[in-house]
Amino acid sequence: MQDLSEEISACAPCESVKHVYISQVGKVGLTGVKMRYRCPFCYYTISVDDMSRGYPVVCAGCGKTVQIPPGKFDPGCIIGDFVILNRIGAGSIGTVYKATQLSLDRQVALKILSPEYTTSKGIDDFLREARAAAKLSHTNLVQALAVGEEDGICYLAMTYVNGENLKTRLRREGRIPVDEALHIAQQVAEALYYAWDEAGLIHRDVKPDNIMTTDDGIVKLTDLGLAMNQSEWREGMEISGSPSYMSP
């Protein structure tokens, strides 16, 4: 492979020093690979450094010019074994994206830990709780599928739920019929009981945003980002949760 200065010189006609030819995964730029992107034409994995974000490159797989997105979590970007499709929403400690798991070719919900929580303690807590959640398997809980860290980015892959959360529905309809509300509450309670009975987990963030209903009417409790094991509770510990839904 040519060094970067030769590549830039060769691409002078395009009048952009950022228009470089990616000829081998993991060997580009002055500072090393910082981002991977899936070519929309041939699905080749393009690896670039931070200097190339937001600029066109030539895909080594098909030879076509591809616009690299400016953000690391924009559609087409690859984190671990997952290629991001679109943003779904935000949770208590991170942002959730719809993604495709490349190795198994299945859709998942991919939660990325927010930068403010990527301290040593924050990462340890995130990975520990995610692994604990992965041991749970219940109809009314969103199943954790994989957890990992890549270049300081922590992620949790969960079952993708084709439906909507209660917050969205309440905004649209204003209220839910009593019988249906009781049915939803019962399913949430069953999920909470299972998490407690099976693993001693306390959710700590039950709210409409984290309660989803599938197209089949099944209730799914999501976002275990603030969950903790009962054995780790100590008197005087910092309390976590959403103020509007916490006990006084």
C-alpha positions as protocol buffer text, in pm:
chain_id: "A"
residue {
  index: 1
  type: MET
  ca { x: 0 y: 0 z: 0 }
}
residue {
  index: 2
  type: GLN
  ca { x: 122 y: 354 z: -75 }
}
residue {
  index: 3
  type: ASP
  ca { x: 185 y: 588 z: 215 }
}
residue {
  index: 4
  type: LEU
  ca { x: -70 y: 862 z: 282 }
}
residue {
  index: 5
  type: SER
  ca { x: 128 y: 1139 z: 113 }
}
residue {
  index: 6
  type: GLU
  ca { x: 137 y: 940 z: -212 }
}
residue {
  index: 7
  type: GLU
  ca { x: -233 y: 871 z: -192 }
}
residue {
  index: 8
  type: ILE
  ca { x: -314 y: 1239 z: -146 }
}
residue {
  index: 9
  type: SER
  ca { x: -98 y: 1334 z: -441 }
}
residue {
  index: 10
  type: ALA
  ca { x: -266 y: 1074 z: -659 }
}
residue {
  index: 11
  type: CYS
  ca { x: -607 y: 1217 z: -573 }
}
residue {
  index: 12
  type: ALA
  ca { x: -520 y: 1578 z: -653 }
}
residue {
  index: 13
  type: PRO
  ca { x: -782 y: 1602 z: -936 }
}
residue {
  index: 14
  type: CYS
  ca { x: -1064 y: 1576 z: -683 }
}
residue {
  index: 15
  type: GLU
  ca { x: -925 y: 1881 z: -499 }
}
residue {
  index: 16
  type: SER
  ca { x: -968 y: 1721 z: -160 }
}
residue {
  index: 17
  type: VAL
  ca { x: -681 y: 1584 z: 46 }
}
residue {
  index: 18
  type: LYS
  ca { x: -941 y: 1378 z: 231 }
}
residue {
  index: 19
  type: HIS
  ca { x: -1033 y: 1177 z: -78 }
}
residue {
  index: 20
  type: VAL
  ca { x: -807 y: 878 z: -12 }
}
residue {
  index: 21
  type: TYR
  ca { x: -818 y: 525 z: -145 }
}
residue {
  index: 22
  type: ILE
  ca { x: -887 y: 262 z: 119 }
}
residue {
  index: 23
  type: SER
  ca { x: -706 y: -51 z: 3 }
}
residue {
  index: 24
  type: GLN
  ca { x: -686 y: -258 z: 318 }
}
residue {
  index: 25
  type: VAL
  ca { x: -894 y: -273 z: 637 }
}
residue {
  index: 26
  type: GLY
  ca { x: -703 y: -138 z: 934 }
}
residue {
  index: 27
  type: LYS
  ca { x: -427 y: 42 z: 739 }
}
residue {
  index: 28
  type: VAL
  ca { x: -521 y: 400 z: 673 }
}
residue {
  index: 29
  type: GLY
  ca { x: -440 y: 749 z: 795 }
}
residue {
  index: 30
  type: LEU
  ca { x: -187 y: 898 z: 1030 }
}
residue {
  index: 31
  type: THR
  ca { x: -351 y: 808 z: 1357 }
}
residue {
  index: 32
  type: GLY
  ca { x: -487 y: 457 z: 1286 }
}
residue {
  index: 33
  type: VAL
  ca { x: -836 y: 325 z: 1231 }
}
residue {
  index: 34
  type: LYS
  ca { x: -1100 y: 508 z: 1435 }
}
residue {
  index: 35
  type: MET
  ca { x: -1418 y: 421 z: 1246 }
}
residue {
  index: 36
  type: ARG
  ca { x: -1562 y: 147 z: 1027 }
}
residue {
  index: 37
  type: TYR
  ca { x: -1832 y: 201 z: 766 }
}
residue {
  index: 38
  type: ARG
  ca { x: -2025 y: -41 z: 547 }
}
residue {
  index: 39
  type: CYS
  ca { x: -2015 y: 40 z: 177 }
}
residue {
  index: 40
  type: PRO
  ca { x: -2377 y: 85 z: 62 }
}
residue {
  index: 41
  type: PHE
  ca { x: -2293 y: -57 z: -281 }
}
residue {
  index: 42
  type: CYS
  ca { x: -2101 y: -378 z: -206 }
}
residue {
  index: 43
  type: TYR
  ca { x: -2118 y: -409 z: 176 }
}
residue {
  index: 44
  type: TYR
  ca { x: -1738 y: -402 z: 202 }
}
residue {
  index: 45
  type: THR
  ca { x: -1614 y: -279 z: 542 }
}
residue {
  index: 46
  type: ILE
  ca { x: -1428 y: 48 z: 494 }
}
residue {
  index: 47
  type: SER
  ca { x: -1194 y: 150 z: 777 }
}
residue {
  index: 48
  type: VAL
  ca { x: -1092 y: 515 z: 812 }
}
residue {
  index: 49
  type: ASP
  ca { x: -933 y: 744 z: 1065 }
}
residue {
  index: 50
  type: ASP
  ca { x: -1102 y: 1046 z: 1222 }
}
residue {
  index: 51
  type: MET
  ca { x: -957 y: 1280 z: 955 }
}
residue {
  index: 52
  type: SER
  ca { x: -1169 y: 1112 z: 686 }
}
residue {
  index: 53
  type: ARG
  ca { x: -1506 y: 1146 z: 863 }
}
residue {
  index: 54
  type: GLY
  ca { x: -1744 y: 1354 z: 654 }
}
residue {
  index: 55
  type: TYR
  ca { x: -1540 y: 1317 z: 334 }
}
residue {
  index: 56
  type: PRO
  ca { x: -1556 y: 1087 z: 28 }
}
residue {
  index: 57
  type: VAL
  ca { x: -1331 y: 783 z: -6 }
}
residue {
  index: 58
  type: VAL
  ca { x: -1300 y: 516 z: -272 }
}
residue {
  index: 59
  type: CYS
  ca { x: -1419 y: 171 z: -163 }
}
residue {
  index: 60
  type: ALA
  ca { x: -1160 y: -101 z: -221 }
}
residue {
  index: 61
  type: GLY
  ca { x: -1439 y: -354 z: -265 }
}
residue {
  index: 62
  type: CYS
  ca { x: -1622 y: -201 z: -561 }
}
residue {
  index: 63
  type: GLY
  ca { x: -1415 y: 102 z: -660 }
}
residue {
  index: 64
  type: LYS
  ca { x: -1704 y: 345 z: -612 }
}
residue {
  index: 65
  type: THR
  ca { x: -1679 y: 674 z: -426 }
}
residue {
  index: 66
  type: VAL
  ca { x: -1847 y: 655 z: -88 }
}
residue {
  index: 67
  type: GLN
  ca { x: -1933 y: 947 z: 140 }
}
residue {
  index: 68
  type: ILE
  ca { x: -1816 y: 870 z: 493 }
}
residue {
  index: 69
  type: PRO
  ca { x: -2064 y: 1012 z: 749 }
}
residue {
  index: 70
  type: PRO
  ca { x: -1936 y: 1266 z: 1002 }
}
residue {
  index: 71
  type: GLY
  ca { x: -2068 y: 1082 z: 1307 }
}
residue {
  index: 72
  type: LYS
  ca { x: -1951 y: 750 z: 1445 }
}
residue {
  index: 73
  type: PHE
  ca { x: -2310 y: 641 z: 1502 }
}
residue {
  index: 74
  type: ASP
  ca { x: -2465 y: 751 z: 1174 }
}
residue {
  index: 75
  type: PRO
  ca { x: -2641 y: 493 z: 952 }
}
residue {
  index: 76
  type: GLY
  ca { x: -2393 y: 249 z: 801 }
}
residue {
  index: 77
  type: CYS
  ca { x: -2133 y: 283 z: 1074 }
}
residue {
  index: 78
  type: ILE
  ca { x: -2010 y: -40 z: 1232 }
}
residue {
  index: 79
  type: ILE
  ca { x: -1965 y: -94 z: 1604 }
}
residue {
  index: 80
  type: GLY
  ca { x: -1839 y: -437 z: 1703 }
}
residue {
  index: 81
  type: ASP
  ca { x: -2048 y: -692 z: 1512 }
}
residue {
  index: 82
  type: PHE
  ca { x: -2326 y: -443 z: 1439 }
}
residue {
  index: 83
  type: VAL
  ca { x: -2402 y: -200 z: 1156 }
}
residue {
  index: 84
  type: ILE
  ca { x: -2624 y: 92 z: 1259 }
}
residue {
  index: 85
  type: LEU
  ca { x: -2946 y: 148 z: 1064 }
}
residue {
  index: 86
  type: ASN
  ca { x: -3116 y: 439 z: 1243 }
}
residue {
  index: 87
  type: ARG
  ca { x: -3165 y: 604 z: 1582 }
}
residue {
  index: 88
  type: ILE
  ca { x: -3458 y: 475 z: 1789 }
}
residue {
  index: 89
  type: GLY
  ca { x: -3437 y: 690 z: 2101 }
}
residue {
  index: 90
  type: ALA
  ca { x: -3247 y: 760 z: 2420 }
}
residue {
  index: 91
  type: GLY
  ca { x: -3240 y: 567 z: 2746 }
}
residue {
  index: 92
  type: SER
  ca { x: -3127 y: 653 z: 3096 }
}
residue {
  index: 93
  type: ILE
  ca { x: -2755 y: 628 z: 3024 }
}
residue {
  index: 94
  type: GLY
  ca { x: -2730 y: 593 z: 2648 }
}
residue {
  index: 95
  type: THR
  ca { x: -2876 y: 617 z: 2300 }
}
residue {
  index: 96
  type: VAL
  ca { x: -3052 y: 326 z: 2130 }
}
residue {
  index: 97
  type: TYR
  ca { x: -3018 y: 244 z: 1761 }
}
residue {
  index: 98
  type: LYS
  ca { x: -3176 y: -10 z: 1533 }
}
residue {
  index: 99
  type: ALA
  ca { x: -2892 y: -219 z: 1394 }
}
residue {
  index: 100
  type: THR
  ca { x: -2810 y: -539 z: 1208 }
}
residue {
  index: 101
  type: GLN
  ca { x: -2589 y: -802 z: 1367 }
}
residue {
  index: 102
  type: LEU
  ca { x: -2353 y: -894 z: 1084 }
}
residue {
  index: 103
  type: SER
  ca { x: -2259 y: -1244 z: 1199 }
}
residue {
  index: 104
  type: LEU
  ca { x: -2619 y: -1362 z: 1238 }
}
residue {
  index: 105
  type: ASP
  ca { x: -2794 y: -1125 z: 995 }
}
residue {
  index: 106
  type: ARG
  ca { x: -3063 y: -1022 z: 1244 }
}
residue {
  index: 107
  type: GLN
  ca { x: -3203 y: -690 z: 1359 }
}
residue {
  index: 108
  type: VAL
  ca { x: -3129 y: -578 z: 1714 }
}
residue {
  index: 109
  type: ALA
  ca { x: -3165 y: -274 z: 1935 }
}
residue {
  index: 110
  type: LEU
  ca { x: -2813 y: -146 z: 2005 }
}
residue {
  index: 111
  type: LYS
  ca { x: -2761 y: 71 z: 2310 }
}
residue {
  index: 112
  type: ILE
  ca { x: -2449 y: 291 z: 2311 }
}
residue {
  index: 113
  type: LEU
  ca { x: -2328 y: 420 z: 2648 }
}
residue {
  index: 114
  type: SER
  ca { x: -2332 y: 801 z: 2664 }
}
residue {
  index: 115
  type: PRO
  ca { x: -1988 y: 972 z: 2671 }
}
residue {
  index: 116
  type: GLU
  ca { x: -2049 y: 1119 z: 3018 }
}
residue {
  index: 117
  type: TYR
  ca { x: -2078 y: 767 z: 3157 }
}
residue {
  index: 118
  type: THR
  ca { x: -1765 y: 630 z: 2989 }
}
residue {
  index: 119
  type: THR
  ca { x: -1551 y: 663 z: 3299 }
}
residue {
  index: 120
  type: SER
  ca { x: -1372 y: 358 z: 3431 }
}
residue {
  index: 121
  type: LYS
  ca { x: -1646 y: 306 z: 3691 }
}
residue {
  index: 122
  type: GLY
  ca { x: -1925 y: 382 z: 3444 }
}
residue {
  index: 123
  type: ILE
  ca { x: -1796 y: 129 z: 3194 }
}
residue {
  index: 124
  type: ASP
  ca { x: -1747 y: -138 z: 3461 }
}
residue {
  index: 125
  type: ASP
  ca { x: -2100 y: -82 z: 3591 }
}
residue {
  index: 126
  type: PHE
  ca { x: -2248 y: -89 z: 3241 }
}
residue {
  index: 127
  type: LEU
  ca { x: -2076 y: -413 z: 3145 }
}
residue {
  index: 128
  type: ARG
  ca { x: -2152 y: -581 z: 3477 }
}
residue {
  index: 129
  type: GLU
  ca { x: -2522 y: -501 z: 3468 }
}
residue {
  index: 130
  type: ALA
  ca { x: -2548 y: -588 z: 3099 }
}
residue {
  index: 131
  type: ARG
  ca { x: -2399 y: -929 z: 3161 }
}
residue {
  index: 132
  type: ALA
  ca { x: -2636 y: -984 z: 3449 }
}
residue {
  index: 133
  type: ALA
  ca { x: -2930 y: -887 z: 3227 }
}
residue {
  index: 134
  type: ALA
  ca { x: -2810 y: -1132 z: 2960 }
}
residue {
  index: 135
  type: LYS
  ca { x: -2879 y: -1416 z: 3201 }
}
residue {
  index: 136
  type: LEU
  ca { x: -3249 y: -1326 z: 3214 }
}
residue {
  index: 137
  type: SER
  ca { x: -3498 y: -1477 z: 2971 }
}
residue {
  index: 138
  type: HIS
  ca { x: -3863 y: -1385 z: 3016 }
}
residue {
  index: 139
  type: THR
  ca { x: -4150 y: -1306 z: 2781 }
}
residue {
  index: 140
  type: ASN
  ca { x: -4195 y: -960 z: 2929 }
}
residue {
  index: 141
  type: LEU
  ca { x: -3828 y: -860 z: 2937 }
}
residue {
  index: 142
  type: VAL
  ca { x: -3625 y: -744 z: 2640 }
}
residue {
  index: 143
  type: GLN
  ca { x: -3353 y: -1006 z: 2603 }
}
residue {
  index: 144
  type: ALA
  ca { x: -2991 y: -891 z: 2619 }
}
residue {
  index: 145
  type: LEU
  ca { x: -2798 y: -1058 z: 2335 }
}
residue {
  index: 146
  type: ALA
  ca { x: -2442 y: -926 z: 2349 }
}
residue {
  index: 147
  type: VAL
  ca { x: -2230 y: -670 z: 2528 }
}
residue {
  index: 148
  type: GLY
  ca { x: -1889 y: -531 z: 2443 }
}
residue {
  index: 149
  type: GLU
  ca { x: -1649 y: -241 z: 2414 }
}
residue {
  index: 150
  type: GLU
  ca { x: -1464 y: -107 z: 2110 }
}
residue {
  index: 151
  type: ASP
  ca { x: -1226 y: 190 z: 2117 }
}
residue {
  index: 152
  type: GLY
  ca { x: -1387 y: 322 z: 2434 }
}
residue {
  index: 153
  type: ILE
  ca { x: -1742 y: 276 z: 2301 }
}
residue {
  index: 154
  type: CYS
  ca { x: -1953 y: 48 z: 2519 }
}
residue {
  index: 155
  type: TYR
  ca { x: -2255 y: -117 z: 2363 }
}
residue {
  index: 156
  type: LEU
  ca { x: -2535 y: -355 z: 2454 }
}
residue {
  index: 157
  type: ALA
  ca { x: -2732 y: -546 z: 2190 }
}
residue {
  index: 158
  type: MET
  ca { x: -3090 y: -639 z: 2277 }
}
residue {
  index: 159
  type: THR
  ca { x: -3387 y: -797 z: 2107 }
}
residue {
  index: 160
  type: TYR
  ca { x: -3546 y: -551 z: 1866 }
}
residue {
  index: 161
  type: VAL
  ca { x: -3910 y: -489 z: 1957 }
}
residue {
  index: 162
  type: ASN
  ca { x: -4138 y: -401 z: 1668 }
}
residue {
  index: 163
  type: GLY
  ca { x: -4382 y: -177 z: 1852 }
}
residue {
  index: 164
  type: GLU
  ca { x: -4400 y: 146 z: 2053 }
}
residue {
  index: 165
  type: ASN
  ca { x: -4349 y: 256 z: 2412 }
}
residue {
  index: 166
  type: LEU
  ca { x: -4626 y: 374 z: 2640 }
}
residue {
  index: 167
  type: LYS
  ca { x: -4498 y: 731 z: 2643 }
}
residue {
  index: 168
  type: THR
  ca { x: -4557 y: 759 z: 2267 }
}
residue {
  index: 169
  type: ARG
  ca { x: -4901 y: 603 z: 2295 }
}
residue {
  index: 170
  type: LEU
  ca { x: -5009 y: 822 z: 2588 }
}
residue {
  index: 171
  type: ARG
  ca { x: -4907 y: 1134 z: 2398 }
}
residue {
  index: 172
  type: ARG
  ca { x: -5116 y: 1021 z: 2103 }
}
residue {
  index: 173
  type: GLU
  ca { x: -5424 y: 885 z: 2285 }
}
residue {
  index: 174
  type: GLY
  ca { x: -5418 y: 1068 z: 2616 }
}
residue {
  index: 175
  type: ARG
  ca { x: -5522 y: 766 z: 2823 }
}
residue {
  index: 176
  type: ILE
  ca { x: -5538 y: 386 z: 2812 }
}
residue {
  index: 177
  type: PRO
  ca { x: -5858 y: 194 z: 2898 }
}
residue {
  index: 178
  type: VAL
  ca { x: -5857 y: 62 z: 3255 }
}
residue {
  index: 179
  type: ASP
  ca { x: -5875 y: -306 z: 3162 }
}
residue {
  index: 180
  type: GLU
  ca { x: -5583 y: -275 z: 2922 }
}
residue {
  index: 181
  type: ALA
  ca { x: -5382 y: -65 z: 3170 }
}
residue {
  index: 182
  type: LEU
  ca { x: -5425 y: -337 z: 3433 }
}
residue {
  index: 183
  type: HIS
  ca { x: -5314 y: -600 z: 3183 }
}
residue {
  index: 184
  type: ILE
  ca { x: -5002 y: -396 z: 3103 }
}
residue {
  index: 185
  type: ALA
  ca { x: -4927 y: -345 z: 3473 }
}
residue {
  index: 186
  type: GLN
  ca { x: -4961 y: -717 z: 3537 }
}
residue {
  index: 187
  type: GLN
  ca { x: -4709 y: -805 z: 3265 }
}
residue {
  index: 188
  type: VAL
  ca { x: -4463 y: -544 z: 3393 }
}
residue {
  index: 189
  type: ALA
  ca { x: -4500 y: -680 z: 3746 }
}
residue {
  index: 190
  type: GLU
  ca { x: -4430 y: -1032 z: 3621 }
}
residue {
  index: 191
  type: ALA
  ca { x: -4112 y: -910 z: 3454 }
}
residue {
  index: 192
  type: LEU
  ca { x: -3998 y: -730 z: 3770 }
}
residue {
  index: 193
  type: TYR
  ca { x: -4072 y: -1032 z: 3986 }
}
residue {
  index: 194
  type: TYR
  ca { x: -3881 y: -1262 z: 3754 }
}
residue {
  index: 195
  type: ALA
  ca { x: -3574 y: -1032 z: 3752 }
}
residue {
  index: 196
  type: TRP
  ca { x: -3582 y: -1018 z: 4132 }
}
residue {
  index: 197
  type: ASP
  ca { x: -3651 y: -1387 z: 4191 }
}
residue {
  index: 198
  type: GLU
  ca { x: -3403 y: -1511 z: 3929 }
}
residue {
  index: 199
  type: ALA
  ca { x: -3112 y: -1272 z: 3973 }
}
residue {
  index: 200
  type: GLY
  ca { x: -3190 y: -1033 z: 4259 }
}
residue {
  index: 201
  type: LEU
  ca { x: -3205 y: -743 z: 4011 }
}
residue {
  index: 202
  type: ILE
  ca { x: -3380 y: -414 z: 4092 }
}
residue {
  index: 203
  type: HIS
  ca { x: -3480 y: -225 z: 3776 }
}
residue {
  index: 204
  type: ARG
  ca { x: -3488 y: 127 z: 3931 }
}
residue {
  index: 205
  type: ASP
  ca { x: -3625 y: 301 z: 3621 }
}
residue {
  index: 206
  type: VAL
  ca { x: -3978 y: 177 z: 3549 }
}
residue {
  index: 207
  type: LYS
  ca { x: -4162 y: 445 z: 3347 }
}
residue {
  index: 208
  type: PRO
  ca { x: -4372 y: 472 z: 3027 }
}
residue {
  index: 209
  type: ASP
  ca { x: -4058 y: 530 z: 2818 }
}
residue {
  index: 210
  type: ASN
  ca { x: -3927 y: 187 z: 2918 }
}
residue {
  index: 211
  type: ILE
  ca { x: -4246 y: -12 z: 2868 }
}
residue {
  index: 212
  type: MET
  ca { x: -4306 y: -127 z: 2513 }
}
residue {
  index: 213
  type: THR
  ca { x: -4594 y: -313 z: 2355 }
}
residue {
  index: 214
  type: THR
  ca { x: -4537 y: -530 z: 2050 }
}
residue {
  index: 215
  type: ASP
  ca { x: -4769 y: -550 z: 1751 }
}
residue {
  index: 216
  type: ASP
  ca { x: -4899 y: -872 z: 1907 }
}
residue {
  index: 217
  type: GLY
  ca { x: -4990 y: -698 z: 2233 }
}
residue {
  index: 218
  type: ILE
  ca { x: -4702 y: -841 z: 2440 }
}
residue {
  index: 219
  type: VAL
  ca { x: -4556 y: -599 z: 2696 }
}
residue {
  index: 220
  type: LYS
  ca { x: -4176 y: -570 z: 2712 }
}
residue {
  index: 221
  type: LEU
  ca { x: -3989 y: -398 z: 2995 }
}
residue {
  index: 222
  type: THR
  ca { x: -3672 y: -239 z: 2859 }
}
residue {
  index: 223
  type: ASP
  ca { x: -3364 y: -45 z: 2970 }
}
residue {
  index: 224
  type: LEU
  ca { x: -3179 y: -217 z: 3251 }
}
residue {
  index: 225
  type: GLY
  ca { x: -2915 y: 56 z: 3239 }
}
residue {
  index: 226
  type: LEU
  ca { x: -2981 y: 158 z: 3600 }
}
residue {
  index: 227
  type: ALA
  ca { x: -3053 y: -191 z: 3730 }
}
residue {
  index: 228
  type: MET
  ca { x: -2848 y: -316 z: 4021 }
}
residue {
  index: 229
  type: ASN
  ca { x: -2813 y: -638 z: 4212 }
}
residue {
  index: 230
  type: GLN
  ca { x: -2968 y: -645 z: 4556 }
}
residue {
  index: 231
  type: SER
  ca { x: -2643 y: -780 z: 4702 }
}
residue {
  index: 232
  type: GLU
  ca { x: -2464 y: -458 z: 4601 }
}
residue {
  index: 233
  type: TRP
  ca { x: -2703 y: -229 z: 4785 }
}
residue {
  index: 234
  type: ARG
  ca { x: -2547 y: -35 z: 5074 }
}
residue {
  index: 235
  type: GLU
  ca { x: -2703 y: 216 z: 5309 }
}
residue {
  index: 236
  type: GLY
  ca { x: -2618 y: 568 z: 5202 }
}
residue {
  index: 237
  type: MET
  ca { x: -2560 y: 476 z: 4838 }
}
residue {
  index: 238
  type: GLU
  ca { x: -2641 y: 730 z: 4568 }
}
residue {
  index: 239
  type: ILE
  ca { x: -2997 y: 688 z: 4442 }
}
residue {
  index: 240
  type: SER
  ca { x: -3054 y: 657 z: 4067 }
}
residue {
  index: 241
  type: GLY
  ca { x: -3370 y: 681 z: 3860 }
}
residue {
  index: 242
  type: SER
  ca { x: -3602 y: 922 z: 3679 }
}
residue {
  index: 243
  type: PRO
  ca { x: -3721 y: 1186 z: 3933 }
}
residue {
  index: 244
  type: SER
  ca { x: -4075 y: 1205 z: 3790 }
}
residue {
  index: 245
  type: TYR
  ca { x: -4130 y: 833 z: 3853 }
}
residue {
  index: 246
  type: MET
  ca { x: -3935 y: 776 z: 4176 }
}
residue {
  index: 247
  type: SER
  ca { x: -4087 y: 724 z: 4518 }
}
residue {
  index: 248
  type: PRO
  ca { x: -4084 y: 1039 z: 4738 }
}
